[in-house]
Amino acid sequence: MITIYKKEATVYMVAENKLDAKDYENLIPVLTEHITTYQEVFWYIEMQNFEGWTANAYWKGIELNLPNEKHLKRVALVGSIKWQEQFTEVLLPFSEAHIKFYKTEEKDDAKEWIKKYSKR
């Protein structure tokens, strides 16, 4: 399940439990609209009790295929498990955005990192 809210050029998302294709069907229009509206978009993703993806949702998570994806400038991923940190490294070749992983206890730092660049 995902929860999404937006504030100015930033999209905040909390991912819980296991994501499925329906979650991406909800996420893609929100990101697409935001990327179309703003020249620079920032994305904060927090994983809480996150178990991963269903098989059909896994590749949708890696290859979002968003229009104007170059507008996506920074992505902060917040999680607590080593594989979540390793997943950040898997994402790097699929995006021009600067992607950075933070541990759960560093989530305030992650929000600050996003906020710092979104205010330029």
Tab-separated table of N, CA and C in Angstrom:
chain	number	residue	atom	x	y	z
A	1	MET	N	0.836	-1.173	0.000
A	1	MET	CA	0.000	0.000	0.000
A	1	MET	C	0.884	1.241	0.000
A	2	ILE	N	0.476	2.252	-0.733
A	2	ILE	CA	1.204	3.510	-0.729
A	2	ILE	C	0.270	4.652	-0.341
A	3	THR	N	0.853	5.617	0.336
A	3	THR	CA	0.174	6.859	0.662
A	3	THR	C	0.998	7.960	0.029
A	4	ILE	N	0.331	8.862	-0.674
A	4	ILE	CA	1.028	9.910	-1.404
A	4	ILE	C	0.448	11.266	-1.023
A	5	TYR	N	1.334	12.227	-0.779
A	5	TYR	CA	0.882	13.611	-0.674
A	5	TYR	C	1.935	14.507	-1.304
A	6	LYS	N	1.516	15.694	-1.698
A	6	LYS	CA	2.396	16.612	-2.417
A	6	LYS	C	2.467	17.942	-1.679
A	7	LYS	N	3.631	18.545	-1.722
A	7	LYS	CA	3.811	19.893	-1.204
A	7	LYS	C	4.756	20.606	-2.157
A	8	GLU	N	4.224	21.574	-2.849
A	8	GLU	CA	4.967	22.312	-3.861
A	8	GLU	C	5.583	21.332	-4.850
A	9	ALA	N	6.892	21.398	-5.081
A	9	ALA	CA	7.519	20.546	-6.100
A	9	ALA	C	7.909	19.166	-5.573
A	10	THR	N	7.524	18.847	-4.341
A	10	THR	CA	7.931	17.579	-3.732
A	10	THR	C	6.750	16.624	-3.602
A	11	VAL	N	7.025	15.371	-3.951
A	11	VAL	CA	6.057	14.286	-3.746
A	11	VAL	C	6.570	13.450	-2.586
A	12	TYR	N	5.730	13.269	-1.584
A	12	TYR	CA	6.056	12.437	-0.429
A	12	TYR	C	5.263	11.151	-0.542
A	13	MET	N	5.937	10.033	-0.343
A	13	MET	CA	5.270	8.739	-0.462
A	13	MET	C	5.709	7.837	0.684
A	14	VAL	N	4.744	7.127	1.263
A	14	VAL	CA	5.043	6.110	2.266
A	14	VAL	C	4.601	4.777	1.682
A	15	ALA	N	5.528	3.832	1.599
A	15	ALA	CA	5.240	2.492	1.086
A	15	ALA	C	5.188	1.539	2.280
A	16	GLU	N	4.089	0.794	2.368
A	16	GLU	CA	3.928	-0.145	3.477
A	16	GLU	C	3.584	-1.526	2.936
A	17	ASN	N	4.038	-2.530	3.665
A	17	ASN	CA	3.757	-3.924	3.341
A	17	ASN	C	4.281	-4.272	1.956
A	18	LYS	N	3.461	-4.833	1.095
A	18	LYS	CA	3.904	-5.267	-0.233
A	18	LYS	C	3.162	-4.471	-1.305
A	19	LEU	N	3.926	-3.885	-2.243
A	19	LEU	CA	3.312	-3.113	-3.316
A	19	LEU	C	2.897	-4.024	-4.462
A	20	ASP	N	1.764	-3.671	-5.080
A	20	ASP	CA	1.297	-4.444	-6.231
A	20	ASP	C	1.068	-3.495	-7.411
A	21	ALA	N	0.635	-4.042	-8.519
A	21	ALA	CA	0.448	-3.246	-9.735
A	21	ALA	C	-0.547	-2.110	-9.505
A	22	LYS	N	-1.547	-2.310	-8.686
A	22	LYS	CA	-2.546	-1.277	-8.402
A	22	LYS	C	-1.893	-0.054	-7.747
A	23	ASP	N	-0.924	-0.304	-6.878
A	23	ASP	CA	-0.210	0.819	-6.253
A	23	ASP	C	0.467	1.676	-7.311
A	24	TYR	N	1.076	1.042	-8.319
A	24	TYR	CA	1.742	1.802	-9.378
A	24	TYR	C	0.733	2.483	-10.285
A	25	GLU	N	-0.434	1.884	-10.453
A	25	GLU	CA	-1.485	2.540	-11.234
A	25	GLU	C	-1.938	3.822	-10.544
A	26	ASN	N	-1.878	3.858	-9.228
A	26	ASN	CA	-2.220	5.069	-8.478
A	26	ASN	C	-1.067	6.070	-8.467
A	27	LEU	N	0.155	5.587	-8.389
A	27	LEU	CA	1.330	6.441	-8.281
A	27	LEU	C	1.679	7.138	-9.595
A	28	ILE	N	1.665	6.427	-10.687
A	28	ILE	CA	2.128	6.967	-11.975
A	28	ILE	C	1.404	8.253	-12.365
A	29	PRO	N	0.068	8.328	-12.294
A	29	PRO	CA	-0.590	9.596	-12.665
A	29	PRO	C	-0.180	10.766	-11.765
A	30	VAL	N	0.018	10.512	-10.481
A	30	VAL	CA	0.432	11.576	-9.561
A	30	VAL	C	1.815	12.093	-9.944
A	31	LEU	N	2.757	11.178	-10.154
A	31	LEU	CA	4.106	11.594	-10.546
A	31	LEU	C	4.110	12.269	-11.910
A	32	THR	N	3.366	11.716	-12.852
A	32	THR	CA	3.306	12.286	-14.197
A	32	THR	C	2.796	13.720	-14.152
A	33	GLU	N	1.725	13.949	-13.411
A	33	GLU	CA	1.145	15.284	-13.298
A	33	GLU	C	2.136	16.238	-12.647
A	34	HIS	N	2.809	15.774	-11.638
A	34	HIS	CA	3.757	16.625	-10.922
A	34	HIS	C	4.966	16.970	-11.800
A	35	ILE	N	5.471	15.982	-12.501
A	35	ILE	CA	6.627	16.197	-13.373
A	35	ILE	C	6.266	17.111	-14.541
A	36	THR	N	5.033	17.052	-14.981
A	36	THR	CA	4.577	17.923	-16.059
A	36	THR	C	4.411	19.361	-15.566
A	37	THR	N	4.002	19.516	-14.315
A	37	THR	CA	3.736	20.836	-13.738
A	37	THR	C	4.996	21.578	-13.335
A	38	TYR	N	5.960	20.870	-12.764
A	38	TYR	CA	7.162	21.504	-12.217
A	38	TYR	C	8.396	21.184	-13.061
A	39	GLN	N	9.277	22.154	-13.188
A	39	GLN	CA	10.530	21.947	-13.913
A	39	GLN	C	11.504	21.074	-13.130
A	40	GLU	N	11.423	21.136	-11.811
A	40	GLU	CA	12.254	20.305	-10.949
A	40	GLU	C	11.352	19.658	-9.904
A	41	VAL	N	11.414	18.327	-9.844
A	41	VAL	CA	10.577	17.570	-8.921
A	41	VAL	C	11.475	16.775	-7.974
A	42	PHE	N	11.037	16.683	-6.735
A	42	PHE	CA	11.769	15.977	-5.689
A	42	PHE	C	10.839	14.932	-5.096
A	43	TRP	N	11.398	13.758	-4.764
A	43	TRP	CA	10.567	12.635	-4.337
A	43	TRP	C	11.155	12.020	-3.079
A	44	TYR	N	10.349	11.996	-2.038
A	44	TYR	CA	10.719	11.395	-0.759
A	44	TYR	C	9.922	10.102	-0.621
A	45	ILE	N	10.616	8.988	-0.442
A	45	ILE	CA	9.964	7.680	-0.312
A	45	ILE	C	10.386	7.063	1.013
A	46	GLU	N	9.405	6.801	1.847
A	46	GLU	CA	9.678	6.167	3.134
A	46	GLU	C	9.071	4.768	3.133
A	47	MET	N	9.886	3.785	3.483
A	47	MET	CA	9.435	2.392	3.511
A	47	MET	C	9.201	1.980	4.961
A	48	GLN	N	7.932	1.704	5.297
A	48	GLN	CA	7.570	1.299	6.651
A	48	GLN	C	7.022	-0.123	6.603
A	49	ASN	N	7.608	-1.010	7.374
A	49	ASN	CA	7.199	-2.428	7.341
A	49	ASN	C	7.121	-2.928	5.908
A	50	PHE	N	8.058	-2.451	5.102
A	50	PHE	CA	8.029	-2.730	3.666
A	50	PHE	C	8.549	-4.123	3.378
A	51	GLU	N	7.751	-4.903	2.647
A	51	GLU	CA	8.083	-6.295	2.335
A	51	GLU	C	8.490	-6.493	0.882
A	52	GLY	N	8.418	-5.439	0.086
A	52	GLY	CA	8.798	-5.566	-1.314
A	52	GLY	C	7.611	-5.432	-2.249
A	53	TRP	N	7.690	-6.142	-3.368
A	53	TRP	CA	6.709	-6.022	-4.435
A	53	TRP	C	6.181	-7.390	-4.820
A	54	THR	N	4.985	-7.390	-5.389
A	54	THR	CA	4.529	-8.599	-6.060
A	54	THR	C	5.365	-8.716	-7.329
A	55	ALA	N	5.418	-9.886	-7.898
A	55	ALA	CA	6.269	-10.110	-9.075
A	55	ALA	C	5.927	-9.160	-10.220
A	56	ASN	N	4.643	-8.942	-10.490
A	56	ASN	CA	4.270	-8.082	-11.616
A	56	ASN	C	4.503	-6.606	-11.332
A	57	ALA	N	4.694	-6.232	-10.082
A	57	ALA	CA	4.930	-4.830	-9.743
A	57	ALA	C	6.415	-4.489	-9.667
A	58	TYR	N	7.286	-5.481	-9.532
A	58	TYR	CA	8.715	-5.216	-9.326
A	58	TYR	C	9.312	-4.358	-10.431
A	59	TRP	N	9.137	-4.763	-11.696
A	59	TRP	CA	9.759	-4.009	-12.783
A	59	TRP	C	9.091	-2.672	-13.007
A	60	LYS	N	7.805	-2.565	-12.676
A	60	LYS	CA	7.152	-1.260	-12.779
A	60	LYS	C	7.808	-0.280	-11.821
A	61	GLY	N	8.285	-0.776	-10.691
A	61	GLY	CA	8.947	0.071	-9.712
A	61	GLY	C	10.296	0.566	-10.177
A	62	ILE	N	10.973	-0.218	-10.965
A	62	ILE	CA	12.294	0.174	-11.455
A	62	ILE	C	12.175	1.066	-12.688
A	63	GLU	N	11.349	0.660	-13.626
A	63	GLU	CA	11.199	1.417	-14.867
A	63	GLU	C	9.851	2.113	-14.876
A	64	LEU	N	9.778	3.289	-14.307
A	64	LEU	CA	8.516	4.003	-14.206
A	64	LEU	C	8.057	4.568	-15.544
A	65	ASN	N	8.983	4.821	-16.467
A	65	ASN	CA	8.653	5.374	-17.783
A	65	ASN	C	7.791	6.629	-17.678
A	66	LEU	N	8.301	7.603	-16.970
A	66	LEU	CA	7.573	8.851	-16.779
A	66	LEU	C	7.929	9.855	-17.875
A	67	PRO	N	6.935	10.643	-18.331
A	67	PRO	CA	7.268	11.697	-19.295
A	67	PRO	C	8.088	12.778	-18.587
A	68	ASN	N	8.988	13.400	-19.308
A	68	ASN	CA	9.834	14.469	-18.739
A	68	ASN	C	10.546	14.024	-17.470
A	69	GLU	N	10.977	12.772	-17.441
A	69	GLU	CA	11.616	12.236	-16.241
A	69	GLU	C	12.857	13.037	-15.838
A	70	LYS	N	13.436	13.751	-16.798
A	70	LYS	CA	14.615	14.560	-16.466
A	70	LYS	C	14.270	15.665	-15.460
A	71	HIS	N	12.995	15.961	-15.287
A	71	HIS	CA	12.567	16.948	-14.295
A	71	HIS	C	12.693	16.397	-12.871
A	72	LEU	N	12.770	15.078	-12.748
A	72	LEU	CA	12.929	14.441	-11.441
A	72	LEU	C	14.390	14.592	-11.029
A	73	LYS	N	14.649	15.433	-10.036
A	73	LYS	CA	16.025	15.811	-9.696
A	73	LYS	C	16.615	15.027	-8.533
A	74	ARG	N	15.845	14.809	-7.490
A	74	ARG	CA	16.362	14.125	-6.298
A	74	ARG	C	15.314	13.170	-5.764
A	75	VAL	N	15.804	11.990	-5.350
A	75	VAL	CA	14.945	10.979	-4.740
A	75	VAL	C	15.627	10.531	-3.455
A	76	ALA	N	14.917	10.671	-2.336
A	76	ALA	CA	15.409	10.192	-1.049
A	76	ALA	C	14.623	8.942	-0.680
A	77	LEU	N	15.324	7.831	-0.498
A	77	LEU	CA	14.702	6.574	-0.077
A	77	LEU	C	15.055	6.338	1.384
A	78	VAL	N	14.044	6.092	2.208
A	78	VAL	CA	14.247	5.880	3.639
A	78	VAL	C	13.773	4.476	3.988
A	79	GLY	N	14.668	3.687	4.582
A	79	GLY	CA	14.317	2.318	4.955
A	79	GLY	C	15.198	1.804	6.075
A	80	SER	N	14.931	0.567	6.473
A	80	SER	CA	15.637	0.034	7.638
A	80	SER	C	16.347	-1.291	7.389
A	81	ILE	N	16.225	-1.822	6.185
A	81	ILE	CA	16.771	-3.151	5.911
A	81	ILE	C	17.834	-3.037	4.818
A	82	LYS	N	18.876	-3.835	4.929
A	82	LYS	CA	20.011	-3.771	3.998
A	82	LYS	C	19.572	-3.899	2.541
A	83	TRP	N	18.622	-4.797	2.221
A	83	TRP	CA	18.235	-4.958	0.817
A	83	TRP	C	17.577	-3.689	0.283
A	84	GLN	N	16.945	-2.891	1.156
A	84	GLN	CA	16.356	-1.636	0.703
A	84	GLN	C	17.457	-0.665	0.281
A	85	GLU	N	18.538	-0.663	1.024
A	85	GLU	CA	19.686	0.166	0.654
A	85	GLU	C	20.291	-0.325	-0.659
A	86	GLN	N	20.391	-1.630	-0.829
A	86	GLN	CA	20.940	-2.204	-2.056
A	86	GLN	C	20.034	-1.912	-3.248
A	87	PHE	N	18.724	-1.860	-3.022
A	87	PHE	CA	17.786	-1.549	-4.092
A	87	PHE	C	18.050	-0.152	-4.641
A	88	THR	N	18.458	0.756	-3.783
A	88	THR	CA	18.805	2.111	-4.217
A	88	THR	C	19.889	2.047	-5.289
A	89	GLU	N	20.871	1.192	-5.091
A	89	GLU	CA	21.954	1.038	-6.060
A	89	GLU	C	21.447	0.462	-7.379
A	90	VAL	N	20.449	-0.405	-7.325
A	90	VAL	CA	19.853	-0.981	-8.539
A	90	VAL	C	19.158	0.103	-9.352
A	91	LEU	N	18.556	1.072	-8.689
A	91	LEU	CA	17.817	2.132	-9.376
A	91	LEU	C	18.702	3.109	-10.147
A	92	LEU	N	19.930	3.293	-9.702
A	92	LEU	CA	20.789	4.343	-10.261
A	92	LEU	C	20.884	4.362	-11.786
A	93	PRO	N	21.075	3.227	-12.452
A	93	PRO	CA	21.192	3.296	-13.911
A	93	PRO	C	19.880	3.639	-14.629
A	94	PHE	N	18.764	3.566	-13.923
A	94	PHE	CA	17.463	3.776	-14.554
A	94	PHE	C	16.954	5.208	-14.430
A	95	SER	N	17.727	6.069	-13.816
A	95	SER	CA	17.253	7.434	-13.601
A	95	SER	C	18.415	8.421	-13.667
A	96	GLU	N	18.103	9.621	-14.141
A	96	GLU	CA	19.082	10.703	-14.133
A	96	GLU	C	19.064	11.434	-12.789
A	97	ALA	N	18.069	11.157	-11.970
A	97	ALA	CA	17.933	11.828	-10.672
A	97	ALA	C	19.049	11.404	-9.724
A	98	HIS	N	19.367	12.277	-8.793
A	98	HIS	CA	20.318	11.951	-7.725
A	98	HIS	C	19.508	11.180	-6.679
A	99	ILE	N	19.838	9.907	-6.479
A	99	ILE	CA	19.108	9.033	-5.569
A	99	ILE	C	19.999	8.730	-4.372
A	100	LYS	N	19.430	8.889	-3.182
A	100	LYS	CA	20.213	8.696	-1.969
A	100	LYS	C	19.385	7.901	-0.949
A	101	PHE	N	20.038	6.958	-0.267
A	101	PHE	CA	19.382	6.133	0.748
A	101	PHE	C	19.672	6.672	2.143
A	102	TYR	N	18.656	6.657	2.983
A	102	TYR	CA	18.781	7.038	4.392
A	102	TYR	C	18.175	5.942	5.258
A	103	LYS	N	18.776	5.696	6.398
A	103	LYS	CA	18.209	4.763	7.364
A	103	LYS	C	17.014	5.429	8.039
A	104	THR	N	16.111	4.616	8.578
A	104	THR	CA	14.886	5.130	9.184
A	104	THR	C	15.176	6.228	10.206
A	105	GLU	N	16.191	6.022	11.011
A	105	GLU	CA	16.503	7.027	12.029
A	105	GLU	C	17.057	8.324	11.430
A	106	GLU	N	17.335	8.328	10.126
A	106	GLU	CA	17.845	9.510	9.434
A	106	GLU	C	16.784	10.184	8.573
A	107	LYS	N	15.514	9.821	8.764
A	107	LYS	CA	14.473	10.336	7.870
A	107	LYS	C	14.351	11.859	7.917
A	108	ASP	N	14.647	12.480	9.066
A	108	ASP	CA	14.632	13.943	9.113
A	108	ASP	C	15.733	14.519	8.223
A	109	ASP	N	16.884	13.850	8.189
A	109	ASP	CA	17.971	14.268	7.293
A	109	ASP	C	17.545	14.141	5.833
A	110	ALA	N	16.828	13.067	5.517
A	110	ALA	CA	16.359	12.850	4.146
A	110	ALA	C	15.383	13.952	3.732
A	111	LYS	N	14.471	14.283	4.617
A	111	LYS	CA	13.516	15.357	4.316
A	111	LYS	C	14.247	16.686	4.143
A	112	GLU	N	15.246	16.923	4.972
A	112	GLU	CA	16.023	18.152	4.883
A	112	GLU	C	16.808	18.212	3.568
A	113	TRP	N	17.380	17.067	3.141
A	113	TRP	CA	18.124	16.988	1.879
A	113	TRP	C	17.217	17.328	0.706
A	114	ILE	N	16.002	16.801	0.738
A	114	ILE	CA	15.021	17.104	-0.329
A	114	ILE	C	14.632	18.578	-0.259
A	115	LYS	N	14.290	19.042	0.927
A	115	LYS	CA	13.822	20.421	1.100
A	115	LYS	C	14.893	21.431	0.691
A	116	LYS	N	16.130	21.154	1.025
A	116	LYS	CA	17.249	22.050	0.719
A	116	LYS	C	17.332	22.317	-0.784
A	117	TYR	N	17.189	21.287	-1.578
A	117	TYR	CA	17.327	21.441	-3.028
A	117	TYR	C	16.032	21.909	-3.691
A	118	SER	N	14.906	21.665	-3.059
A	118	SER	CA	13.632	22.083	-3.660
A	118	SER	C	13.402	23.580	-3.470
A	119	LYS	N	14.150	24.222	-2.596
A	119	LYS	CA	13.983	25.651	-2.319
A	119	LYS	C	14.894	26.528	-3.164
A	120	ARG	N	15.690	25.952	-4.011
A	120	ARG	CA	16.635	26.741	-4.828
A	120	ARG	C	15.928	27.627	-5.789
